[in-house]
Amino acid sequence: MTIGAYLEEFHGLPVLDFADAASADALPDAAAVAWRVSGATYRDGDDPEWGGLFEDFLKTVDTHRVRAIVVGGWEDAYDTSSAAIVTALIAANDRLTGLEAVFLGDMTVEDCEISWIVQSDVTPLLAAYPALRELGVRGGSGLAFPSVRHAGLETLVVETGGLGAEVVRGIAGSDLPALERLELWLGTDEYGGDSSPADLAPLLSGEAFPALRSLGLCNSVIEDQVAAAVASAPVVARLDRLDLSMGVLTDEGAAALLDGQPLTHLRELDLAHHYLSEAMRERLTAALAPHGVRVVLDDPQEPEDDGDGDVWRYVAVAE
Amino acid sequence: MTAGPRLVVVGDPAGRRVAFFQDALRAAGLPGARTVGWLDVLRGRARFAAGETVRVDSPGEVPEVDRLLRDTDDPARVEGGRLWYERFTAAVAGLATEARRAGAVLVDDPAETAVLFDKRLTHGRLAAAGVPVPASPTSGPGGAPVRGWDDLVALMAAAGLRRVFVKPAHGSSASGVLALETAGGDRVQATTSVERDGSGRLFNSLRVRRYTGAREVGALVDALAPDGLHVERWLPKAMQGDRAADLRVVVTGGRATHAVVRTSRTPLTNLHLGGARGDLPAVRAAIAAAGGRWEDALAVCERAAAAFPGTRCVGVDLLPGAGWRRFAVGEVNAFGDLLPGLTGLPGSGAEGLDTYGAQVADLLRAAGTPTSSTTGTSTAP
């Protein structure tokens, strides 16, 4: 599976494509929507470049009222990193004085394979926008996240088909006292996802992110190992939502969860896209549902037999 | 109602297409058409009579017919397109000669059928007519040949193409089609329903899979190349929900009469590959929201059909660009009318008729026969 849809909502606001809005008669209040600024990844001759679109956007809307920006695609995103986009966003921080949320790389598979999106070091954005509350990034290639301190960031989402260990360590080692929600798509080693639960140590131990309430460690080819690590992780006691969806979670990982610390305090345990047996699903539900935990077991997967005796299990988003 | 033309349909006598066409004739109050099987055509046994109007339909997937056309009776096999094309076009030409000799007429011009079954020639003709098509280095009679992977890499580099559809020149329904993408660092990936078995034979499977790396993808291209390949730019498609969308628009007698949206999670939208019918009103709304007009989208299809004035009915694959602002024509299919149960677009003149009903009405109009819907003076409001 791949990414097939654009964000319709971001930072609690409906997403509006700036180019669509510009061709309409009246623009909405700049604070009422999340503005999508998106260029063609595979450009045709007359497709505008992202930089020009962004300039138009800054000239057209009341920039001081803009709360959220969704960067879609940019030209040659499979070869050209997001560095220029990050630079352009930073350069506008004197105009985007109310910016609270940025998503970087809202592209579908038709725009660019997720593993081909070339990202860059996105932490300068945090330095340039001390009031930023939400940051989302899609694509793990070239992504860098050296440990930073940011007092305001509440939500960090990194969606990849493979998240490098160095990035995972950089995030886990960051000082983000306000961070309430963290979601990492760890991916597969095939696409650069070479992290192990050990790279998450400061996060799992509960030392990092004192405000954390929602933790997603998703889309991992080693979801069983992640689940086993989470089962004994002190941070879990503070969470009301735990998300281990989209990965290759089998009965082994689920059993580790059930045999670990109590999870009955959770509001939600999301295990959608899983490889769990009927019996294990029943065990999970019986153990947690009576305590008011919403156990999400949607999208059950079947291993694929390739006919050569090999069985394949896939994460939800890899390519 | 006056009797219409004396119709003959050449097709698979036991197949759905012929049955739908006969149903449409009956629904119009006409006698059924005489059926001539493709097997008889290929064995030189087809005969026609003076005054007959001959509609040539698809040979279908009759194993015996397939064997005569491309030396294989396994419908899943990909190879044999070139052979199929040579024998099919020769058979259509022979059939036309036989019909002429007998004083019968063909509904469609065989020379156009020959163009429509070569994607390179079709693309060239559309481009020459100013119809928007994806860029292609293999377009038209002078298009570059693709003898294998090395040719393809060179052509893509010369044209600055990073993402292309590679299509067997004479294929149909996504058979052998590769959605190919390349990027720096020798990244290569192909999405396709083609499967190679241990001995290098190619099969169409119902599962879309991915091949990565120049070696894997190159081997596929090398295996497909002998049948002739058409290459065109893969334009990012518009999305409907979380699926890529395109449209199959049937143009009958010059008017866009039927449209169906096809959506897919893969670049191949064909319904048998997990594609699903999408939501046409939502497409119309999306086009309007992007500042475009649905009528303009249909007009593109009608212009594509107008490049084939000697063919009464074609199925046009319309590719909406990301954001629904632009349209290009991906394919024009001579036998693109198999959309069971789909009735005509409002205002198309084919309301309440399926694609076969619309063709029957069109044949009657072409033959100058008044139909029930056009009898009397037009006093309708």
CSV table of C-alpha atoms in Angstrom, one decimal, chain B residues 38-46 64 68:
chain,number,residue,atom,x,y,z
B,38,TRP,CA,-13.9,-14.9,-35.9
B,39,LEU,CA,-12.9,-18.5,-36.3
B,40,ASP,CA,-14.7,-18.5,-39.7
B,41,VAL,CA,-13.0,-15.3,-40.7
B,42,LEU,CA,-9.6,-16.6,-39.8
B,43,ARG,CA,-10.2,-19.8,-41.7
B,44,GLY,CA,-11.4,-17.9,-44.7
B,45,ARG,CA,-14.9,-19.1,-44.4
B,46,ALA,CA,-16.7,-15.8,-43.8
B,64,GLU,CA,-8.8,-21.3,-30.7
B,68,LEU,CA,-4.7,-18.6,-34.8
